[in-house]
Tab-separated table of C-alpha atoms and ligand atoms in Angstrom:
chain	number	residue	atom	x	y	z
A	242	UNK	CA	88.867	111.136	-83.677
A	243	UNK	CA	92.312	111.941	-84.043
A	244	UNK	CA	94.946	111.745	-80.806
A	245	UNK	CA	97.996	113.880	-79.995
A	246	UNK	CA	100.893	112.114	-78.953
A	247	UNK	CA	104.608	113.186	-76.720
A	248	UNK	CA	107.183	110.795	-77.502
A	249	UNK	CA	110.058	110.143	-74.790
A	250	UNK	CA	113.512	108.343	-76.210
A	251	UNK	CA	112.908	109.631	-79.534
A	252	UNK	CA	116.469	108.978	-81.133
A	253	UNK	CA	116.400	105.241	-80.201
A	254	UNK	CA	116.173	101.958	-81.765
A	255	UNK	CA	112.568	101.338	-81.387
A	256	UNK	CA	110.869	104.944	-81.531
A	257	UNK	CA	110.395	104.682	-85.307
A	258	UNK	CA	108.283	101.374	-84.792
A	259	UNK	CA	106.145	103.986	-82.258
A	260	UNK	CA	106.108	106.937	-85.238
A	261	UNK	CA	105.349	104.310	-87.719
A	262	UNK	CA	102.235	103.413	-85.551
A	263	UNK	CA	101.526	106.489	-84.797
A	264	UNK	CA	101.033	107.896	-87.970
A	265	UNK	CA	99.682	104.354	-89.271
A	266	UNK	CA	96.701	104.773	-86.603
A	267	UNK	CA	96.124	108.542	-88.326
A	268	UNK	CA	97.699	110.262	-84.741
A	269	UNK	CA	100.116	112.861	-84.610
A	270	UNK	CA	103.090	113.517	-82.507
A	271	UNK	CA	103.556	116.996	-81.569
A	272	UNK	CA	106.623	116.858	-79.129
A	273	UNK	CA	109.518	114.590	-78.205
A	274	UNK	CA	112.241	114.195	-76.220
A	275	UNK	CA	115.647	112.670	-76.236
A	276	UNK	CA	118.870	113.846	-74.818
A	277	UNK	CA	120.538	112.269	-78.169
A	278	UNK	CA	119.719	114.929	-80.853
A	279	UNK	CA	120.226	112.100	-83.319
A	280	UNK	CA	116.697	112.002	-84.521
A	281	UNK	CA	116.801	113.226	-88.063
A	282	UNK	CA	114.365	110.021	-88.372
A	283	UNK	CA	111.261	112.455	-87.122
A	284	UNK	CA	111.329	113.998	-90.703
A	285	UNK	CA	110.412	110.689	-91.853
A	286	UNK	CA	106.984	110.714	-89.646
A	287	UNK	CA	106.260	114.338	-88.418
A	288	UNK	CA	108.368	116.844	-89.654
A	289	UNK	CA	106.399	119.479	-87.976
A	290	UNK	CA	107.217	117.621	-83.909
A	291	UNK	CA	109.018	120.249	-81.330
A	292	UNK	CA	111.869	118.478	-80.058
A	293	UNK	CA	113.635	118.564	-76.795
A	294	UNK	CA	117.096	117.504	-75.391
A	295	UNK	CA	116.435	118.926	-72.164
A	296	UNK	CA	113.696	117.233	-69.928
A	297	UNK	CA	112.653	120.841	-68.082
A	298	UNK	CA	111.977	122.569	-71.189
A	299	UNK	CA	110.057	119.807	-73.153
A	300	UNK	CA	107.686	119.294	-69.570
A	301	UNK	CA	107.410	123.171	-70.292
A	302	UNK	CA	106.034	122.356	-73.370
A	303	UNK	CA	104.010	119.806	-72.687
A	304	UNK	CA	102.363	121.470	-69.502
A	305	UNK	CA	101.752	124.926	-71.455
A	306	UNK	CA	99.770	122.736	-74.762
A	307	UNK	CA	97.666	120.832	-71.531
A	308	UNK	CA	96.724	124.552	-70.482
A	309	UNK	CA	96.487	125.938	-73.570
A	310	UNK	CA	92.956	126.053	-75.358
A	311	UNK	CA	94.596	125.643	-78.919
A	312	UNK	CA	92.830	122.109	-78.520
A	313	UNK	CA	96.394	120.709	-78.695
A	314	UNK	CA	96.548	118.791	-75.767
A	315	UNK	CA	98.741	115.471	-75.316
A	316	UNK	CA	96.364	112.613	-75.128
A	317	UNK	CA	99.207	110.194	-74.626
A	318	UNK	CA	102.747	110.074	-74.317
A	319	UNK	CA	104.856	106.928	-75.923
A	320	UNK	CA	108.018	105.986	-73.653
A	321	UNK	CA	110.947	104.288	-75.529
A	322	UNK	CA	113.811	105.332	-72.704
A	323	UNK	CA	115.758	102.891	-71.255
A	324	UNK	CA	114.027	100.137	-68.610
A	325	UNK	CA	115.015	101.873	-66.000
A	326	UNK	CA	113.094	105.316	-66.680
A	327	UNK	CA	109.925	103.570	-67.377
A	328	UNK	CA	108.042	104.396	-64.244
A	329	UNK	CA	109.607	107.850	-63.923
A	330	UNK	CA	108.196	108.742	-67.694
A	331	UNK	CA	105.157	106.804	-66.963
A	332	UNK	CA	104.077	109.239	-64.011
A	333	UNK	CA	105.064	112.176	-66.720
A	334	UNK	CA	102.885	111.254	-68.595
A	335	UNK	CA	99.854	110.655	-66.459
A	336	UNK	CA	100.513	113.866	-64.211
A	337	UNK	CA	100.404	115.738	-67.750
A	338	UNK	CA	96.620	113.811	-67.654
A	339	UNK	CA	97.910	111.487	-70.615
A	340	UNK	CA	97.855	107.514	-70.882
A	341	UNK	CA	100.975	106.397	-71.664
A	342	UNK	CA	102.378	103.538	-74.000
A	343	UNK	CA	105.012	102.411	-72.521
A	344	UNK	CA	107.944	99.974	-74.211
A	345	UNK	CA	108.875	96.091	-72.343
A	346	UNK	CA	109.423	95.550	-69.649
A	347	UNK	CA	107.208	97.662	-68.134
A	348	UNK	CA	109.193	97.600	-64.918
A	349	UNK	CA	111.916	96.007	-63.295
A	350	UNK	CA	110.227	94.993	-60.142
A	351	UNK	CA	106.876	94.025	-58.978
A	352	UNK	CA	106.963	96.504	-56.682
A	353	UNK	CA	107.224	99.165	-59.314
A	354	UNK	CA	103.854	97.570	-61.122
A	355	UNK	CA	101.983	98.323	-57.799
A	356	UNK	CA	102.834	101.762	-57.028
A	357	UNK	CA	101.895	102.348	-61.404
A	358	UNK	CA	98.704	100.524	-60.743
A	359	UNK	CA	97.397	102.577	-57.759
A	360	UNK	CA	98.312	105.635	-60.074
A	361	UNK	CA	96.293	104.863	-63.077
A	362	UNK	CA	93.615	104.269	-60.337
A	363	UNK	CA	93.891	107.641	-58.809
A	364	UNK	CA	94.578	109.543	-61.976
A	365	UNK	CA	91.817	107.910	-64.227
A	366	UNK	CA	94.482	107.956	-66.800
A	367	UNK	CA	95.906	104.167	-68.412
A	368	UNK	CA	98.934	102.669	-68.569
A	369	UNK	CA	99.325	101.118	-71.221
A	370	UNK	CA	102.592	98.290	-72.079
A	371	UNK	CA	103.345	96.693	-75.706
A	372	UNK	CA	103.930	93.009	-75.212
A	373	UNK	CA	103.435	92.447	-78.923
A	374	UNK	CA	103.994	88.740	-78.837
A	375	UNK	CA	100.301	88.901	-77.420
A	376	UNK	CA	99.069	90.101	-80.544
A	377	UNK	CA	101.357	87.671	-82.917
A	378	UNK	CA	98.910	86.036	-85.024
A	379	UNK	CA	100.684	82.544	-84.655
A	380	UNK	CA	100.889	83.217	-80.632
A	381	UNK	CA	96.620	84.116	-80.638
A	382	UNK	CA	96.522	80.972	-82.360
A	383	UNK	CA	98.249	79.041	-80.185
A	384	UNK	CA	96.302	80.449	-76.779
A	385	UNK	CA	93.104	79.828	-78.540
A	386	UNK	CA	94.462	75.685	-79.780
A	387	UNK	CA	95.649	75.737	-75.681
A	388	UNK	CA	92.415	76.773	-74.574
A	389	UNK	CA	90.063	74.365	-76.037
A	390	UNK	CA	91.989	71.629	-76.671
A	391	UNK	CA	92.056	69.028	-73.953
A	392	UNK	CA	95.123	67.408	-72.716
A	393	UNK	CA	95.852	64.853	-70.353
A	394	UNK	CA	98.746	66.349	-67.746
A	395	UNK	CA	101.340	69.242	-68.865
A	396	UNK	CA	102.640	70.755	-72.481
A	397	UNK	CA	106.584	69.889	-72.566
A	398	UNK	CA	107.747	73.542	-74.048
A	399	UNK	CA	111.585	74.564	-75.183
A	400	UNK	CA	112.189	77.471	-75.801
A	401	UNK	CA	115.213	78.916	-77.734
A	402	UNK	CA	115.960	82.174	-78.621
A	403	UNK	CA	119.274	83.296	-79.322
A	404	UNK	CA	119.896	87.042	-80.597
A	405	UNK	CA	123.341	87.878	-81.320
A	406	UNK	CA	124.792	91.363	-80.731
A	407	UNK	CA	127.916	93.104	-81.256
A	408	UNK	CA	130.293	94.272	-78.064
A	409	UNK	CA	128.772	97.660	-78.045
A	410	UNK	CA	125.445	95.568	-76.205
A	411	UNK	CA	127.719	95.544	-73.260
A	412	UNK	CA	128.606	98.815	-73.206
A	413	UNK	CA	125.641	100.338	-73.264
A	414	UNK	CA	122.984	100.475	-71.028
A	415	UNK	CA	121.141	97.199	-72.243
A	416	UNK	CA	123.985	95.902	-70.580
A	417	UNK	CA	124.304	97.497	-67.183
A	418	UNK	CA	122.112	95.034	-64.864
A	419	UNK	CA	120.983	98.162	-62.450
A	420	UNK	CA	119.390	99.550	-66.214
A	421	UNK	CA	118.033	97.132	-68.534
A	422	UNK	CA	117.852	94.238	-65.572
A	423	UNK	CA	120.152	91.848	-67.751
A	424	UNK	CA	119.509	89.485	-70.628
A	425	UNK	CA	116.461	87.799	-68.873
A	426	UNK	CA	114.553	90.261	-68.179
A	427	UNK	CA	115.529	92.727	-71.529
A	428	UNK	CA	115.255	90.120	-73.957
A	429	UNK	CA	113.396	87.649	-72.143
A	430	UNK	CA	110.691	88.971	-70.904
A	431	UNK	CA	108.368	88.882	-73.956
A	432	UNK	CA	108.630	85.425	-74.158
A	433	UNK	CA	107.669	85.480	-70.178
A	434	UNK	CA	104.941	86.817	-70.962
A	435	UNK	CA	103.627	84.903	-73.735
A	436	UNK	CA	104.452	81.925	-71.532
A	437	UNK	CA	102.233	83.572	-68.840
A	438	UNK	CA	99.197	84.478	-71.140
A	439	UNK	CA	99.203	80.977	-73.271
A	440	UNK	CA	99.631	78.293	-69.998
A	441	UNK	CA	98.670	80.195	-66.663
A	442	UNK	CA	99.912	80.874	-63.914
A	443	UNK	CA	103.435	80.358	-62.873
A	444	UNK	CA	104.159	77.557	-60.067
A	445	UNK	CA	107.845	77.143	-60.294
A	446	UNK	CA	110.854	78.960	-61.523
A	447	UNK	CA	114.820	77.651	-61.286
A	448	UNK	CA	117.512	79.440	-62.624
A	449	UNK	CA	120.413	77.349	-64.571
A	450	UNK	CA	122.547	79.734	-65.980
A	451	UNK	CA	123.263	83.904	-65.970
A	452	UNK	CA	125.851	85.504	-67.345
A	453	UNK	CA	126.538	89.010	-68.662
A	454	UNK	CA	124.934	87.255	-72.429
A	455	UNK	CA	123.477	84.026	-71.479
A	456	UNK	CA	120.795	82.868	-69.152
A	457	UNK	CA	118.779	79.402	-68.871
A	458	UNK	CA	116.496	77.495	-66.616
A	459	UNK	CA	113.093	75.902	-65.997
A	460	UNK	CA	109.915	77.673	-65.411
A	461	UNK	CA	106.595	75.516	-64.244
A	462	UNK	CA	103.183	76.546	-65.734
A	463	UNK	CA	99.656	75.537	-64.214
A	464	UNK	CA	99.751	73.835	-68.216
A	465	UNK	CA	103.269	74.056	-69.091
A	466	UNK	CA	107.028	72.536	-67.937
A	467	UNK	CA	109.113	74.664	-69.889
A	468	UNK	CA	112.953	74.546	-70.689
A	469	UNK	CA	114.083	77.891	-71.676
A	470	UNK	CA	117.611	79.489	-72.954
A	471	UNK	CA	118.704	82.948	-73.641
A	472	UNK	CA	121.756	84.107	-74.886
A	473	UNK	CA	123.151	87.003	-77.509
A	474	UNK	CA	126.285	85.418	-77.939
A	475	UNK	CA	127.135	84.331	-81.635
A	476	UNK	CA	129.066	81.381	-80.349
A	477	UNK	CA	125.748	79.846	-79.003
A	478	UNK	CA	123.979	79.596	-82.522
A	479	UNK	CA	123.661	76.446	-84.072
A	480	UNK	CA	126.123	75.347	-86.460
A	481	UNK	CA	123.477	75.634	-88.975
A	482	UNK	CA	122.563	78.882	-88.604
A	483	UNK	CA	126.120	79.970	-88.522
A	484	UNK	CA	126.198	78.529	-91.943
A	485	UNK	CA	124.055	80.226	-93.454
A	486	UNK	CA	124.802	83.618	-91.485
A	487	UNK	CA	122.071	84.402	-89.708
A	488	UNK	CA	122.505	85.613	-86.440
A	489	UNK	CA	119.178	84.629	-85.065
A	490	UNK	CA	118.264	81.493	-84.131
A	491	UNK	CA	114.367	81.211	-82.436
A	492	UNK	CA	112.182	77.916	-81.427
A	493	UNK	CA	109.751	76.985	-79.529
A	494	UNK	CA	108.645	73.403	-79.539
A	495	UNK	CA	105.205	72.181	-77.795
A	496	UNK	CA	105.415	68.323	-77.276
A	497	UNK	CA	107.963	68.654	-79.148
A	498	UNK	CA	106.304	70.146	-82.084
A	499	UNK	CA	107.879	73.365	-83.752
A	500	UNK	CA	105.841	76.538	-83.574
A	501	UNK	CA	106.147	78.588	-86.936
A	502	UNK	CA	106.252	81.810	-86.210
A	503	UNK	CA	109.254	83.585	-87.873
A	504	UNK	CA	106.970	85.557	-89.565
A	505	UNK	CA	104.702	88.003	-88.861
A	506	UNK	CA	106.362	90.668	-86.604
A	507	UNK	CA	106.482	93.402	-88.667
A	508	UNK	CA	103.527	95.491	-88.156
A	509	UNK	CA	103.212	94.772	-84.281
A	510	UNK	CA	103.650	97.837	-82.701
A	511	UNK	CA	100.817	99.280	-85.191
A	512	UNK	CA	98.416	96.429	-83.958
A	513	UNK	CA	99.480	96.790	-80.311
A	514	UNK	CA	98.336	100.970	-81.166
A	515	UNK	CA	94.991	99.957	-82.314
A	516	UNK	CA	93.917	98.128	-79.654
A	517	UNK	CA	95.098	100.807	-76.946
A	518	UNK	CA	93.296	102.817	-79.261
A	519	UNK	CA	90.089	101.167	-78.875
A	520	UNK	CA	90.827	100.815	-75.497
A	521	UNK	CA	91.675	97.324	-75.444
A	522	UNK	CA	95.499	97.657	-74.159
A	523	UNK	CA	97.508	95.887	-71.435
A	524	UNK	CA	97.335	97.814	-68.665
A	525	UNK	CA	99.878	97.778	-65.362
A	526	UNK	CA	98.292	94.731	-63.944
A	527	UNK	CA	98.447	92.432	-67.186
A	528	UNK	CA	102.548	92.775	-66.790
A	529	UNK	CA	102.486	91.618	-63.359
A	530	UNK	CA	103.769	87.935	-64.114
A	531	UNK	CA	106.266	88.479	-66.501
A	532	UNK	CA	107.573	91.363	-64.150
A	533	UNK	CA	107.505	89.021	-60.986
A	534	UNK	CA	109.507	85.936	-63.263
A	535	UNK	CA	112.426	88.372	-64.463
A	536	UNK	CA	112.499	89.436	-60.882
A	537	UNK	CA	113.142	86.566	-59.445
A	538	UNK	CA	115.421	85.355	-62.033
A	539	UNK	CA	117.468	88.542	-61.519
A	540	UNK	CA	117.711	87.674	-57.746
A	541	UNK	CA	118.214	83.546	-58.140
A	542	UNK	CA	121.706	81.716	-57.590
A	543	UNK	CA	122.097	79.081	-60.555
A	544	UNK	CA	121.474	75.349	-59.364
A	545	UNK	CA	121.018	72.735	-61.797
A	546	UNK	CA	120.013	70.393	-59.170
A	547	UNK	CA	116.117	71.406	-59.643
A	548	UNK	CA	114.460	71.767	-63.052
A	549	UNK	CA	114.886	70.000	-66.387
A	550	UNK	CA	118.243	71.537	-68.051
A	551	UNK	CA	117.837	72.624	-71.367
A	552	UNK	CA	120.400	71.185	-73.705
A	553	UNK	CA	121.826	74.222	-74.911
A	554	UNK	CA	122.853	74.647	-71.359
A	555	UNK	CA	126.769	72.924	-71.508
B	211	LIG	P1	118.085	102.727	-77.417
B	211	LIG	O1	119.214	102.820	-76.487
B	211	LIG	O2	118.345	102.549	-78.876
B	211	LIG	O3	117.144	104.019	-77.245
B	211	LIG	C1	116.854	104.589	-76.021
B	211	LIG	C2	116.749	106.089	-76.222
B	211	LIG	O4	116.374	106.689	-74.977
B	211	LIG	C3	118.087	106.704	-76.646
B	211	LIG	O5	117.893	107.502	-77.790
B	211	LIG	C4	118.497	107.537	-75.441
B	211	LIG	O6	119.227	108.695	-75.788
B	211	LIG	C5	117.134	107.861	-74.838
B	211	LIG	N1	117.216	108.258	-73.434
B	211	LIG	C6	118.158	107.920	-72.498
B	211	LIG	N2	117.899	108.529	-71.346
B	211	LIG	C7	116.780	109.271	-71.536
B	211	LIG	C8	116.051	110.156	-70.723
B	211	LIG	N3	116.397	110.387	-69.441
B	211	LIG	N4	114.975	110.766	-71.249
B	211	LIG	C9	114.603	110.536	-72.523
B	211	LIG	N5	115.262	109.715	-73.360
B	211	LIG	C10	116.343	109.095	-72.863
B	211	LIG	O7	117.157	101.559	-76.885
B	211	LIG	P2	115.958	100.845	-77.643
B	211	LIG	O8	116.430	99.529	-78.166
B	211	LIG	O9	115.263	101.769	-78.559
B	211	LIG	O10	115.051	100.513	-76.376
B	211	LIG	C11	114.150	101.462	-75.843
B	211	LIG	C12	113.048	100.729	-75.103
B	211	LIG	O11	112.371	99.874	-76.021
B	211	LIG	C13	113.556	99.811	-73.994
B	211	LIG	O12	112.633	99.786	-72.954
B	211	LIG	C14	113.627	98.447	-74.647
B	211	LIG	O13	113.497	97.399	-73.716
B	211	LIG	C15	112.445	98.526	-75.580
B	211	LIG	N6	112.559	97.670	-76.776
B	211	LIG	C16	111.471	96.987	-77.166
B	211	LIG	C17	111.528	96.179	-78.271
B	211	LIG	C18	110.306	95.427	-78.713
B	211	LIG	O14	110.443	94.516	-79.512
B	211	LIG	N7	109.139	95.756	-78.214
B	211	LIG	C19	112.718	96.051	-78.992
B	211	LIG	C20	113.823	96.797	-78.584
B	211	LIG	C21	113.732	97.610	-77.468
């Protein structure tokens, strides 16, 4: 059985990652919507796609194929907007009786998570969030080695990940706060998550550091104490790295142990399809924890007095 699909923030970043997947999974997208009409990329996927600039006339659309009998229905819309649209685009698409597929972080607040979650219950229709480190093959690994392995007391975890981008990061919306919700929660928050899913729930959180690029602290698992630092700042790579020009530098160290997984990410979004395909996605509720850790890292004051510091932190 073949789906229909609506795309919203079609001229972005990560949409082609969605069309990819889309088309991978044998879907088709029939309509999308961007107020950027740089999307020459859709000839890539799905030539034949209506396209929008204007929200009005692409809900037109969208409502007149739902009333239609042409059997060309949208069975689910994929969001790629900016953080802050998420919910909006998410009740789109359900109101349009679609699931959606909606980009990290689901929300910015947890508040936002409950008001999706009593929708998909009163509109039978799923939300559905990619949090493709779940589906990593190293990270399934290392859930299913945490889960039957038995250890006396806590995992010591650092985590590193340092992304460096160019000054337009700060000019766009990734890096107005009130949008994206700042570095923590728009690059952190898969590794949140994956923090969440491999060691339980979370029991403490301290903030060390937040700036406009950087942010650090300590986060307390029921089977984790975990050091973590953020930062898309250049300067903060290791010399090595610098070296050698990369511009990424990512660890995470488990006793202290180094987790391979540099690999492996490119075909994510296409797995993450398959399972909300088979109806095996992550729904509103499974982004609850992550959501509620940004959050309250958004709203902390730094204090190094509590929590182990991790040593990127100067
Ligand atoms: P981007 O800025 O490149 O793209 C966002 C697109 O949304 C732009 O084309 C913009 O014109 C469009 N847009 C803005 N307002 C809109 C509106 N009202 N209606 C429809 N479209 C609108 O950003 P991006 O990097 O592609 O990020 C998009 C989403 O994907 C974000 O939620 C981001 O957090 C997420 N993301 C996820 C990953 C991942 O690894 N899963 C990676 C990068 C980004």
């Amino acid at each position: 059985m073949t789906h229909n699909f609506a795309m919203i923030g079609a001229a972005g970043y990560i949409a082609p990652r969605h069309m990819q997947a889309i088309k991978a999974t044998g879907n088709t997208l029939l309509a999308a919507l961007d107020p950027s009409d740089s999307v020459g990329i859709i000839d890539s996927y799905f030539p034949e796609a209506s396209f929008f600039t204007e929200f009005e006339r692409f809900d037109r659309h969208i409502d007149k194929l739902r009333r239609a009998d042409s059997g060309e229905k949208v069975d689910f819309v994929s969001i790629c907007s900016p953080n802050y649209l998420h919910d909006s685009h998410i009740r789109f698409a359900l109101r349009n009786d679609a699931d959606a597929i909606c980009e990290k972080p689901l929300v910015l607040n947890p508040w936002n998570v409950d008001a999706l979650a009593d929708l998909e219950q009163s509109s039978g229709r799923k939300v559905n969030t990619i949090l493709q480190l779940r589906v990593h093959p190293s990270i399934v690994a290392l859930r299913d080695r945490v889960a039957t392995e038995s250890k006396d007391g806590k995992y010591e975890v650092d985590l590193t990940y340092i992304t460096s981008r160019g000054q337009w990061y700060l000019h766009s919306w990734k890096g107005d706060g009130h949008k994206s919700g700042g570095v923590a929660t728009n690059i952190g928050v898969h590794f949140f998550d994956m923090l969440n899913y491999l060691f339980g729930d979370l029991q403490d959180n301290r903030v060390h550091l937040a700036t406009e690029t950087e942010a650090a602290g300590y986060l307390e698992y029921e089977n984790a104490r975990v050091r973590w630092f953020l930062s898309i700042d250049a300067r903060a790579l290791p010399d090595t790295c610098r070296a050698e020009g990369q511009r990424t530098y990512r660890s995470i160290t488990i006793d202290g142990d180094e987790i391979e997984f540099s690999g492996g990410f490119a075909d994510l979004h296409t797995r993450s399809y398959e399972l909300i395909l088979e109806g095996k996605g992550f729904g509103a509720n499974a982004s609850r924890g992550a959501i509620e850790t940004v959050a309250h890292i958004r709203g902390a004051s730094p204090d190094r007095t509590h929590g182990e510091v991790h040593p990127f932190v100067a």
